[in-house]
Coordinates of C-alpha atoms and ligand atoms in Angstrom, one line a residue:
M1 CA -17.0 23.0 -10.3
S2 CA -15.6 26.6 -9.6
D3 CA -14.9 28.3 -12.9
A4 CA -11.8 29.6 -11.8
L5 CA -10.5 26.1 -12.4
L6 CA -9.3 25.4 -16.1
P7 CA -12.4 23.8 -17.4
V8 CA -10.6 20.4 -18.2
F9 CA -12.6 17.9 -16.1
Q10 CA -16.0 16.9 -15.6
P11 CA -16.1 16.6 -11.4
A12 CA -19.2 15.1 -10.1
T13 CA -20.6 17.6 -7.8
M14 CA -20.9 15.8 -4.4
L15 CA -17.5 17.6 -1.8
F16 CA -15.8 15.1 -0.2
E17 CA -14.3 15.3 2.8
H18 CA -12.5 12.3 4.6
G19 CA -11.8 8.8 3.6
E20 CA -11.2 6.1 5.8
G21 CA -10.0 2.7 4.2
A22 CA -12.4 1.9 1.3
W23 CA -15.2 4.5 2.6
L24 CA -15.4 8.4 1.3
T25 CA -17.3 10.8 3.3
T26 CA -18.9 14.3 1.9
V27 CA -19.1 17.4 3.8
D28 CA -22.8 16.4 4.6
G29 CA -21.7 13.1 6.2
E30 CA -22.7 11.1 3.0
R31 CA -20.7 7.7 2.6
Y32 CA -19.4 6.3 -0.2
L33 CA -18.0 3.2 -0.8
D34 CA -14.8 3.6 -3.0
F35 CA -13.6 1.0 -5.7
G36 CA -12.3 3.5 -8.3
A37 CA -9.6 4.7 -5.6
G38 CA -8.4 7.4 -7.5
I39 CA -8.5 5.6 -10.5
A40 CA -5.3 3.0 -8.8
V41 CA -4.2 5.1 -6.9
N42 CA -5.1 4.8 -3.2
S43 CA -3.8 1.7 -3.2
L44 CA -4.3 1.2 0.8
G45 CA -6.9 3.0 1.3
Y46 CA -8.1 6.3 2.5
S47 CA -5.9 7.2 6.2
H48 CA -3.7 4.1 5.8
P49 CA -2.0 4.4 9.7
R50 CA 1.7 3.4 8.2
L51 CA 1.3 6.1 5.2
V52 CA 0.1 9.0 7.5
A53 CA 2.7 8.7 10.1
A54 CA 5.3 8.2 7.2
L55 CA 4.3 11.6 6.0
E56 CA 3.5 13.7 9.3
H57 CA 7.4 11.9 10.7
Q58 CA 9.1 13.5 7.3
G59 CA 6.9 16.0 7.8
R60 CA 8.5 17.3 10.8
K61 CA 12.3 16.7 9.6
L62 CA 12.4 17.9 5.9
W63 CA 10.1 18.4 3.2
H64 CA 12.3 19.1 0.0
L65 CA 15.9 19.6 -0.9
S66 CA 16.5 19.3 -4.5
N67 CA 18.4 16.3 -6.2
V68 CA 21.8 18.1 -6.0
Y69 CA 21.6 16.3 -2.6
R70 CA 21.8 12.7 -1.7
I71 CA 18.2 11.8 -0.4
R72 CA 18.1 9.6 2.0
D73 CA 15.1 7.5 1.2
S74 CA 15.3 7.9 -2.2
E75 CA 18.5 5.8 -2.3
R76 CA 16.5 2.9 0.0
L77 CA 13.3 3.1 -2.1
A78 CA 15.5 2.6 -5.4
E79 CA 17.2 -0.2 -3.4
R80 CA 14.2 -1.8 -2.5
M81 CA 12.8 -1.7 -6.0
T82 CA 15.7 -2.9 -7.9
A83 CA 16.0 -5.7 -5.4
A84 CA 12.3 -7.3 -6.2
C85 CA 12.3 -7.0 -10.0
F86 CA 14.5 -6.9 -13.1
A87 CA 15.7 -3.1 -12.9
D88 CA 19.1 -2.0 -11.8
V89 CA 18.1 1.5 -11.9
V90 CA 15.3 4.1 -10.8
F91 CA 14.5 7.5 -12.0
F92 CA 11.8 9.2 -9.3
A93 CA 9.7 12.1 -11.4
N94 CA 6.3 13.2 -10.3
S95 CA 3.2 11.5 -12.7
G96 CA 3.1 8.9 -14.9
A97 CA 3.4 10.8 -17.9
E98 CA 6.6 11.9 -16.5
A99 CA 7.5 8.5 -15.9
N100 CA 6.9 7.5 -19.4
E101 CA 8.7 10.6 -20.6
C102 CA 11.5 9.5 -19.0
A103 CA 11.1 5.7 -20.4
I104 CA 11.4 7.1 -24.1
K105 CA 14.2 9.2 -23.3
I106 CA 15.8 5.8 -22.5
A107 CA 15.3 3.8 -25.1
R108 CA 16.2 6.6 -27.5
R109 CA 19.3 7.5 -25.9
Y110 CA 20.3 3.6 -25.5
Q111 CA 20.0 3.7 -29.1
H112 CA 22.0 6.2 -29.5
A113 CA 25.0 5.1 -27.3
C114 CA 25.5 2.4 -29.2
G115 CA 26.1 3.9 -32.7
R116 CA 22.3 4.1 -33.9
P117 CA 21.2 7.5 -33.4
E118 CA 18.6 7.1 -36.2
R119 CA 16.7 4.2 -34.0
W120 CA 14.1 6.5 -32.3
R121 CA 11.1 5.4 -33.0
I122 CA 8.7 3.7 -30.8
V123 CA 6.1 1.1 -31.5
T124 CA 3.1 1.2 -29.4
F125 CA -0.6 0.1 -29.5
E126 CA -3.9 1.4 -30.4
G127 CA -6.0 1.8 -27.5
A128 CA -3.0 2.8 -24.8
F129 CA -3.2 5.3 -22.4
H130 CA 0.8 7.0 -21.7
G131 CA -0.4 10.4 -20.6
R132 CA -1.2 14.0 -21.3
T133 CA 2.0 15.1 -22.4
L134 CA 2.8 16.1 -26.4
A135 CA 5.3 13.0 -26.5
T136 CA 3.0 10.6 -24.4
M137 CA -0.4 11.8 -25.9
A138 CA 1.2 10.7 -29.0
A139 CA 2.8 7.7 -28.0
G140 CA -0.9 7.0 -27.0
G141 CA -2.3 8.0 -30.1
N142 CA -5.8 8.1 -29.3
P143 CA -7.3 11.4 -32.5
K144 CA -10.0 12.8 -29.4
Y145 CA -7.1 13.5 -26.8
L146 CA -4.7 15.0 -29.8
E147 CA -6.7 16.8 -31.5
G148 CA -6.1 20.8 -32.0
F149 CA -3.2 21.1 -30.2
G150 CA -0.7 21.1 -33.4
P151 CA 1.6 18.9 -34.9
V152 CA 2.1 15.1 -33.5
V153 CA 5.0 15.1 -31.9
D154 CA 6.5 12.3 -33.9
G155 CA 8.4 9.0 -33.4
F156 CA 5.5 6.9 -32.9
D157 CA 4.5 3.9 -35.2
Q158 CA 0.7 2.2 -33.9
C159 CA -0.1 -0.9 -34.2
R160 CA -3.1 -3.0 -33.7
L161 CA -3.4 -5.4 -30.2
E162 CA -2.3 -8.8 -30.5
D163 CA -1.3 -8.5 -34.2
I164 CA 2.1 -9.8 -33.8
E165 CA 2.7 -9.7 -37.6
A166 CA 2.0 -6.0 -37.8
V167 CA 4.5 -5.4 -35.2
R168 CA 7.0 -7.1 -37.0
S169 CA 6.6 -5.1 -40.3
R170 CA 6.1 -1.9 -38.5
I171 CA 9.8 -2.8 -37.9
G172 CA 12.2 -0.5 -39.2
P173 CA 15.4 0.9 -39.4
Q174 CA 14.8 3.5 -37.5
T175 CA 12.4 1.1 -34.8
A176 CA 14.3 1.4 -30.9
A177 CA 11.9 -0.1 -28.6
I178 CA 8.1 -1.4 -27.9
M179 CA 6.1 0.3 -25.6
I180 CA 3.0 -1.6 -23.8
E181 CA 0.8 -1.6 -20.9
P182 CA 0.5 -5.0 -19.9
I183 CA -2.9 -4.5 -18.8
Q184 CA -5.2 -1.4 -20.8
G185 CA -6.5 0.3 -18.1
E186 CA -7.9 3.2 -20.1
S187 CA -9.3 1.7 -23.0
G188 CA -11.3 -0.9 -21.2
I189 CA -9.8 -3.1 -19.1
R190 CA -7.9 -5.1 -21.4
P191 CA -5.4 -7.6 -20.6
V192 CA -2.8 -8.7 -23.2
T193 CA -2.4 -12.2 -23.6
H194 CA 1.4 -13.8 -22.2
T195 CA 1.9 -15.4 -25.7
F196 CA 1.9 -12.0 -27.3
L197 CA 4.2 -10.5 -24.6
H198 CA 6.4 -13.0 -25.0
Q199 CA 6.5 -12.6 -29.2
L200 CA 7.0 -8.8 -28.2
R201 CA 10.4 -9.4 -26.2
E202 CA 11.5 -12.1 -28.7
L203 CA 11.3 -9.4 -31.5
C204 CA 12.7 -6.8 -29.2
D205 CA 15.9 -9.3 -29.1
E206 CA 16.3 -10.3 -32.9
H207 CA 16.1 -6.6 -33.8
G208 CA 18.0 -5.3 -31.0
L209 CA 15.3 -3.3 -29.6
L210 CA 14.1 -2.2 -25.7
L211 CA 10.8 -3.8 -23.9
I212 CA 9.1 -1.0 -22.1
F213 CA 6.1 -1.9 -19.9
D214 CA 3.8 1.1 -18.6
E215 CA 2.4 -0.9 -15.3
I216 CA 1.6 2.7 -14.1
Q217 CA -2.0 1.3 -13.5
C218 CA -1.6 -2.4 -13.3
G219 CA 0.9 -2.8 -11.0
M220 CA 2.3 -2.2 -7.8
G221 CA 0.3 -5.3 -6.2
R222 CA -3.1 -4.4 -8.2
T223 CA -3.0 -7.7 -10.2
G224 CA -1.9 -9.7 -6.8
F225 CA 1.4 -9.9 -8.2
L226 CA 4.0 -6.9 -7.1
L227 CA 4.0 -6.0 -10.8
A228 CA 1.9 -7.4 -13.5
H229 CA 4.1 -8.5 -15.7
Q230 CA 5.6 -10.8 -12.9
E231 CA 2.7 -13.6 -13.9
T232 CA 3.6 -13.4 -17.9
G233 CA 7.2 -14.4 -17.6
V234 CA 7.9 -12.0 -19.4
V235 CA 10.4 -9.4 -18.2
P236 CA 10.9 -6.1 -19.9
D237 CA 13.8 -3.9 -20.3
I238 CA 12.2 -0.2 -19.0
M239 CA 9.2 0.0 -16.8
S240 CA 7.1 2.8 -15.8
L241 CA 5.5 2.3 -12.6
P242 CA 3.5 5.0 -10.3
K243 CA -0.1 5.6 -9.2
G244 CA 0.0 3.1 -6.5
M245 CA 3.0 3.9 -5.4
G246 CA 2.6 6.9 -3.5
G247 CA -0.5 5.7 -2.0
G248 CA -2.4 9.4 -2.8
F249 CA 1.3 11.2 -2.6
P250 CA 2.6 12.1 -6.0
I251 CA 5.2 10.3 -7.2
G252 CA 6.3 8.5 -10.9
T253 CA 9.0 6.0 -11.3
C254 CA 11.0 5.0 -13.9
L255 CA 13.0 1.6 -13.9
A256 CA 15.5 -0.1 -16.1
T257 CA 18.1 -2.6 -16.4
R258 CA 21.8 -0.8 -16.4
E259 CA 22.1 -1.9 -20.0
A260 CA 19.0 -0.2 -21.0
S261 CA 20.1 3.1 -19.4
R262 CA 23.7 3.6 -20.6
G263 CA 22.8 6.5 -22.5
M264 CA 22.0 8.3 -19.4
M265 CA 24.7 10.3 -17.3
P266 CA 24.6 13.4 -15.1
G267 CA 22.1 16.2 -17.2
S268 CA 20.9 13.8 -19.7
H269 CA 17.5 13.9 -17.3
G270 CA 16.1 15.5 -14.3
S271 CA 12.7 17.2 -12.1
T272 CA 12.7 19.4 -9.7
F273 CA 10.6 17.3 -7.8
G274 CA 11.1 14.1 -8.4
G275 CA 12.1 11.8 -5.4
N276 CA 11.1 14.6 -3.0
P277 CA 11.6 13.7 0.5
L278 CA 8.2 13.4 1.7
A279 CA 6.9 11.8 -1.7
V280 CA 9.3 8.4 -1.1
A281 CA 8.8 8.7 3.0
V282 CA 5.3 7.8 2.0
A283 CA 6.4 5.7 -1.1
N284 CA 8.9 3.6 0.8
A285 CA 6.0 3.0 3.6
V286 CA 3.6 1.8 0.9
F287 CA 5.9 -0.4 -0.6
D288 CA 6.3 -1.9 3.0
V289 CA 2.9 -3.0 3.0
V290 CA 2.6 -4.1 -0.8
D291 CA 5.9 -6.1 -0.9
D292 CA 5.0 -8.9 1.1
E293 CA 3.8 -12.3 -0.3
L294 CA 1.0 -12.6 2.1
L295 CA -0.5 -9.4 1.2
L296 CA -0.4 -10.2 -2.8
A297 CA -2.0 -13.4 -1.8
E298 CA -5.2 -11.6 -0.2
V299 CA -4.9 -9.5 -3.6
R300 CA -5.0 -12.8 -6.0
R301 CA -7.9 -14.0 -3.1
K302 CA -10.5 -11.3 -2.7
G303 CA -9.7 -10.5 -6.6
N304 CA -11.6 -14.0 -7.5
L305 CA -14.2 -13.6 -5.3
L306 CA -15.0 -9.8 -6.3
R307 CA -14.7 -11.7 -10.3
E308 CA -17.2 -14.7 -9.4
L309 CA -19.9 -12.5 -7.3
L310 CA -20.1 -10.0 -10.8
V311 CA -20.0 -13.3 -12.9
D312 CA -23.0 -13.5 -11.0
V313 CA -24.8 -10.5 -11.0
A314 CA -24.1 -10.3 -15.3
A315 CA -25.4 -13.6 -15.4
R316 CA -28.8 -12.0 -14.0
F317 CA -28.5 -8.9 -16.4
P318 CA -27.3 -10.8 -19.5
S319 CA -28.8 -8.0 -21.8
L320 CA -26.7 -5.3 -19.6
I321 CA -23.6 -6.9 -18.8
V322 CA -21.6 -8.1 -21.7
E323 CA -18.4 -9.4 -19.9
I324 CA -16.5 -9.1 -16.9
R325 CA -12.2 -9.2 -17.5
G326 CA -9.3 -7.7 -16.2
R327 CA -7.1 -9.6 -13.4
G328 CA -6.7 -9.8 -9.7
L329 CA -8.4 -6.6 -8.3
M330 CA -8.5 -4.3 -11.4
L331 CA -11.6 -5.9 -13.5
G332 CA -13.7 -4.1 -15.2
I333 CA -17.5 -4.8 -16.3
K334 CA -18.3 -4.1 -20.1
T335 CA -21.9 -3.4 -20.5
T336 CA -23.9 -2.6 -23.3
R337 CA -24.6 1.0 -22.0
T338 CA -22.2 3.8 -21.7
S339 CA -19.6 3.0 -18.9
Q340 CA -20.2 6.9 -18.1
E341 CA -24.5 5.7 -17.5
I342 CA -23.6 2.5 -15.3
V343 CA -21.1 5.3 -13.2
D344 CA -23.3 7.8 -12.9
A345 CA -26.5 5.3 -11.7
L346 CA -23.7 3.4 -9.0
R347 CA -22.6 6.8 -7.8
A348 CA -26.4 8.4 -7.2
R349 CA -28.3 5.4 -6.5
G350 CA -25.9 2.7 -4.8
K351 CA -23.4 5.4 -3.5
V352 CA -21.0 3.1 -4.4
L353 CA -18.0 4.8 -7.0
T354 CA -16.5 3.2 -10.0
I355 CA -14.4 4.4 -12.9
P356 CA -15.4 4.8 -16.4
A357 CA -13.5 3.9 -19.4
G358 CA -13.4 3.1 -23.4
D359 CA -15.4 -0.1 -24.7
N360 CA -18.4 0.2 -22.6
V361 CA -16.1 -0.7 -19.4
T362 CA -16.5 0.3 -16.0
R363 CA -13.4 0.0 -14.3
V364 CA -13.8 -1.8 -10.5
L365 CA -10.5 -1.0 -8.5
P366 CA -11.1 -0.8 -4.9
P367 CA -8.2 -0.3 -2.5
L368 CA -5.4 -3.6 -1.8
I369 CA -7.1 -3.6 1.2
V370 CA -10.6 -4.3 1.1
T371 CA -12.5 -6.6 2.7
D372 CA -14.5 -9.8 1.6
E373 CA -17.7 -7.8 3.2
E374 CA -17.0 -4.6 1.3
I375 CA -16.7 -6.9 -1.6
R376 CA -20.3 -8.3 -0.9
L377 CA -21.6 -5.0 -0.3
F378 CA -20.3 -4.0 -3.5
A379 CA -21.8 -6.4 -5.3
G380 CA -25.1 -6.6 -3.7
R381 CA -25.5 -2.7 -4.7
L382 CA -24.5 -3.1 -8.0
E383 CA -26.9 -5.6 -8.3
A384 CA -29.6 -3.5 -6.9
T385 CA -29.0 -0.4 -8.9
L386 CA -28.4 -2.4 -12.6
A387 CA -31.9 -3.8 -11.7
E388 CA -33.3 0.0 -11.7
V389 CA -30.9 0.7 -14.5
A390 CA -32.4 -1.9 -16.6
Ligands
PLP401 N1 0.2 5.1 -18.1 C1 -1.1 4.4 -17.6 C2 -1.2 3.0 -18.1 C3 -1.6 5.3 -17.0 O1 -3.2 4.5 -16.9 C4 -1.8 6.4 -17.1 C5 -3.4 7.6 -16.3 O2 -4.2 6.7 -15.9 C6 -0.5 7.0 -17.4 C7 0.4 6.6 -17.9 C8 -0.6 8.7 -16.7 O3 -0.6 9.4 -15.9 P1 -0.2 10.3 -15.0 O4 -1.6 10.9 -15.1 O5 0.3 10.5 -13.7 O6 0.5 11.3 -15.8

């Protein structure tokens, strides 16, 4: 990596030049099967013709306007998204962390508008990842990320996942909201039980708190449902939702009910680039494709196929693979080796890209348009690589 870049990343050495579908090609012409999709961002794969057309079309018309003017595609996208879920209003940002900052602000401001300004703390969960801004790092509570950055932003109280009594005892007179990923991504693809989500909803209703879902990694079709929570029957008050939304174009989104957002008014939040015409043109094109029951049913079917094949591979390497977990096309392979070791071996020997996560879990996040043939190829390359590693 060039030493002109801030050394916060340790990228693999190969250099990609272009991509198509689930495939990436290096400058030397080597092809890799990408089952990481830019960490669940390239939801429709590379060079999807509808996304390319939307970007090219908008690129010739208007790139940036600022939110001091109306942006037609931003209004259109917000209307389509609110029609498809619990939310009444949408704020567009540029990243996941920004979407979560907005969610936190909406929750605090709601309590303020309800005459309870003393309520500003948020219950979060061990293993959570909500981003790398000062507040979202504090919400995630991972000591590795927090170390050396001065006083941790106050206002987040962490509980163990699935421990409803711990949550109950954490709720106090200062609590404003509960914030959770319905499926934790970074910490190793950990789906939260539907029962626990229902219990959180009940606690929120009982105590006048808002429920915030961070669907940044698991939303937008990844689980075979447009939104991961739609499978659970539990509805949040606020939700953050970016990653796959722009299919690779940066966009972040925070959605809320009208009631939850009652404290927000002109001036209480903003973003220079949020809802930029290029971003919303592409996100509308992604929405055209993903908000389709046929595509979502295919994601569920392909997720089942991939899971079955991974379970087969796991049975052949019982000392190496501990568990296959996840939902839809958001799967994790828990191994007895570190996930970095598995990811490196898959890349070097199998020419397959995956993403490391916590708890020795290798994340398998192919684009939603992956084919059955590519899924079988992935399983074959995984098996061959593990045979060498073992
Ligand atoms: N929340 C979750 C669940 C995530 O997976 C991520 C990124 O991986 C974020 C928040 C932060 O998103 P960003 O890196 O776009 O700020």
